Coordinates of N, CA and C in Angstrom, one line a residue:
T1 N 14.9 15.8 -4.2 CA 16.2 16.6 -4.3 C 16.2 17.7 -3.2
T2 N 17.3 18.0 -2.6 CA 17.4 19.0 -1.6 C 17.9 20.3 -2.2
I3 N 17.2 21.4 -2.0 CA 17.6 22.7 -2.5 C 18.7 23.3 -1.7
P4 N 19.9 23.5 -2.2 CA 21.0 24.1 -1.4 C 20.7 25.5 -1.0
K5 N 21.2 25.8 0.2 CA 20.9 27.1 0.8 C 21.6 28.2 0.1
F6 N 22.9 28.0 -0.3 CA 23.6 29.0 -1.0 C 23.1 29.3 -2.4
K7 N 23.2 30.6 -2.8 CA 22.5 31.1 -4.0 C 23.1 30.5 -5.3
T8 N 24.4 30.1 -5.3 CA 25.0 29.7 -6.5 C 24.3 28.4 -7.1
G9 N 23.8 27.6 -6.1 CA 23.3 26.3 -6.6 C 21.8 26.4 -7.1
R10 N 21.1 27.5 -6.7 CA 19.7 27.6 -7.0 C 19.5 27.7 -8.5
P11 N 20.1 28.6 -9.3 CA 19.9 28.6 -10.7 C 20.2 27.3 -11.4
A12 N 21.3 26.7 -11.0 CA 21.7 25.4 -11.6 C 20.6 24.4 -11.3
L13 N 20.1 24.3 -10.1 CA 19.0 23.4 -9.8 C 17.8 23.7 -10.7
R14 N 17.4 25.0 -10.8 CA 16.2 25.4 -11.6 C 16.4 24.9 -13.0
F15 N 17.7 25.2 -13.5 CA 18.0 24.8 -14.9 C 17.9 23.3 -15.1
H16 N 18.4 22.5 -14.1 CA 18.3 21.1 -14.1 C 16.9 20.6 -14.1
L17 N 16.0 21.2 -13.3 CA 14.6 20.8 -13.3 C 13.9 21.2 -14.6
F18 N 14.3 22.3 -15.2 CA 13.8 22.7 -16.5 C 14.2 21.7 -17.6
I19 N 15.4 21.3 -17.6 CA 15.9 20.3 -18.5 C 15.1 19.0 -18.3
Q20 N 14.9 18.6 -17.1 CA 14.2 17.4 -16.8 C 12.8 17.4 -17.3
K21 N 12.1 18.6 -17.1 CA 10.7 18.8 -17.6 C 10.7 18.7 -19.1
L22 N 11.7 19.3 -19.8 CA 11.7 19.3 -21.2 C 11.9 17.9 -21.7
S23 N 12.8 17.2 -21.1 CA 13.1 15.8 -21.6 C 11.9 14.9 -21.4
F24 N 11.2 15.2 -20.2 CA 10.0 14.4 -20.0 C 8.9 14.7 -21.0
R25 N 8.7 16.0 -21.4 CA 7.7 16.3 -22.4 C 8.1 15.7 -23.7
E26 N 9.4 15.7 -24.1 CA 9.8 15.1 -25.3 C 9.5 13.6 -25.3
Q27 N 9.8 12.9 -24.2 CA 9.5 11.5 -24.1 C 8.1 11.2 -24.3
R28 N 7.2 12.0 -23.7 CA 5.8 11.8 -23.9 C 5.3 12.1 -25.3
L29 N 5.9 13.1 -25.9 CA 5.6 13.3 -27.3 C 6.0 12.2 -28.2
D30 N 7.2 11.6 -27.9 CA 7.7 10.5 -28.7 C 6.8 9.3 -28.5
Q31 N 6.3 9.1 -27.2 CA 5.4 7.9 -27.0 C 4.1 8.1 -27.7
T32 N 3.5 9.3 -27.7 CA 2.2 9.5 -28.4 C 2.4 9.3 -29.9
R33 N 3.5 9.9 -30.4 CA 3.8 9.8 -31.8 C 3.9 8.3 -32.2
H34 N 4.7 7.6 -31.4 CA 4.9 6.1 -31.7 C 3.6 5.4 -31.7
F35 N 2.7 5.7 -30.7 CA 1.4 5.1 -30.5 C 0.6 5.4 -31.8
C36 N 0.6 6.6 -32.2 CA -0.2 7.0 -33.4 C 0.3 6.3 -34.6
L37 N 1.6 6.2 -34.8 CA 2.1 5.5 -36.0 C 1.7 4.0 -35.9
E38 N 1.8 3.4 -34.7 CA 1.5 2.0 -34.5 C 0.0 1.8 -34.9
A39 N -0.9 2.7 -34.4 CA -2.3 2.5 -34.7 C -2.6 2.6 -36.1
R40 N -1.9 3.6 -36.8 CA -2.1 3.8 -38.2 C -1.7 2.6 -39.0
S41 N -0.5 2.1 -38.7 CA 0.0 0.9 -39.4 C -0.9 -0.3 -39.2
R42 N -1.4 -0.4 -38.0 CA -2.4 -1.5 -37.7 C -3.6 -1.3 -38.5
K43 N -4.1 -0.1 -38.6 CA -5.3 0.1 -39.4 C -5.1 -0.2 -40.9
N44 N -3.9 0.3 -41.4 CA -3.6 0.0 -42.8 C -3.5 -1.5 -43.0
Y45 N -2.9 -2.2 -42.0 CA -2.7 -3.6 -42.1 C -4.1 -4.3 -42.2
R46 N -5.0 -3.9 -41.4 CA -6.4 -4.4 -41.4 C -7.0 -4.2 -42.7
V47 N -6.9 -2.9 -43.2 CA -7.5 -2.6 -44.5 C -6.9 -3.4 -45.6
N48 N -5.6 -3.6 -45.6 CA -4.9 -4.4 -46.6 C -5.4 -5.9 -46.6
R49 N -5.6 -6.4 -45.4 CA -6.0 -7.8 -45.2 C -7.4 -7.9 -45.8
I50 N -8.3 -6.9 -45.6 CA -9.7 -7.0 -46.1 C -9.7 -7.0 -47.6
E51 N -8.8 -6.2 -48.2 CA -8.8 -6.0 -49.7 C -8.3 -7.2 -50.4

């Protein structure tokens, strides 16, 4: 992304990058949460099969 020289675009760009970073962090949190849930369900499935 090219940073505009005029000052009016700077805060908007910074805000846009901030939103991007937030959404990226949310995505990673969702991925890890999904992975944990998947692993837990797999573990429960294995335990249930043994029983």
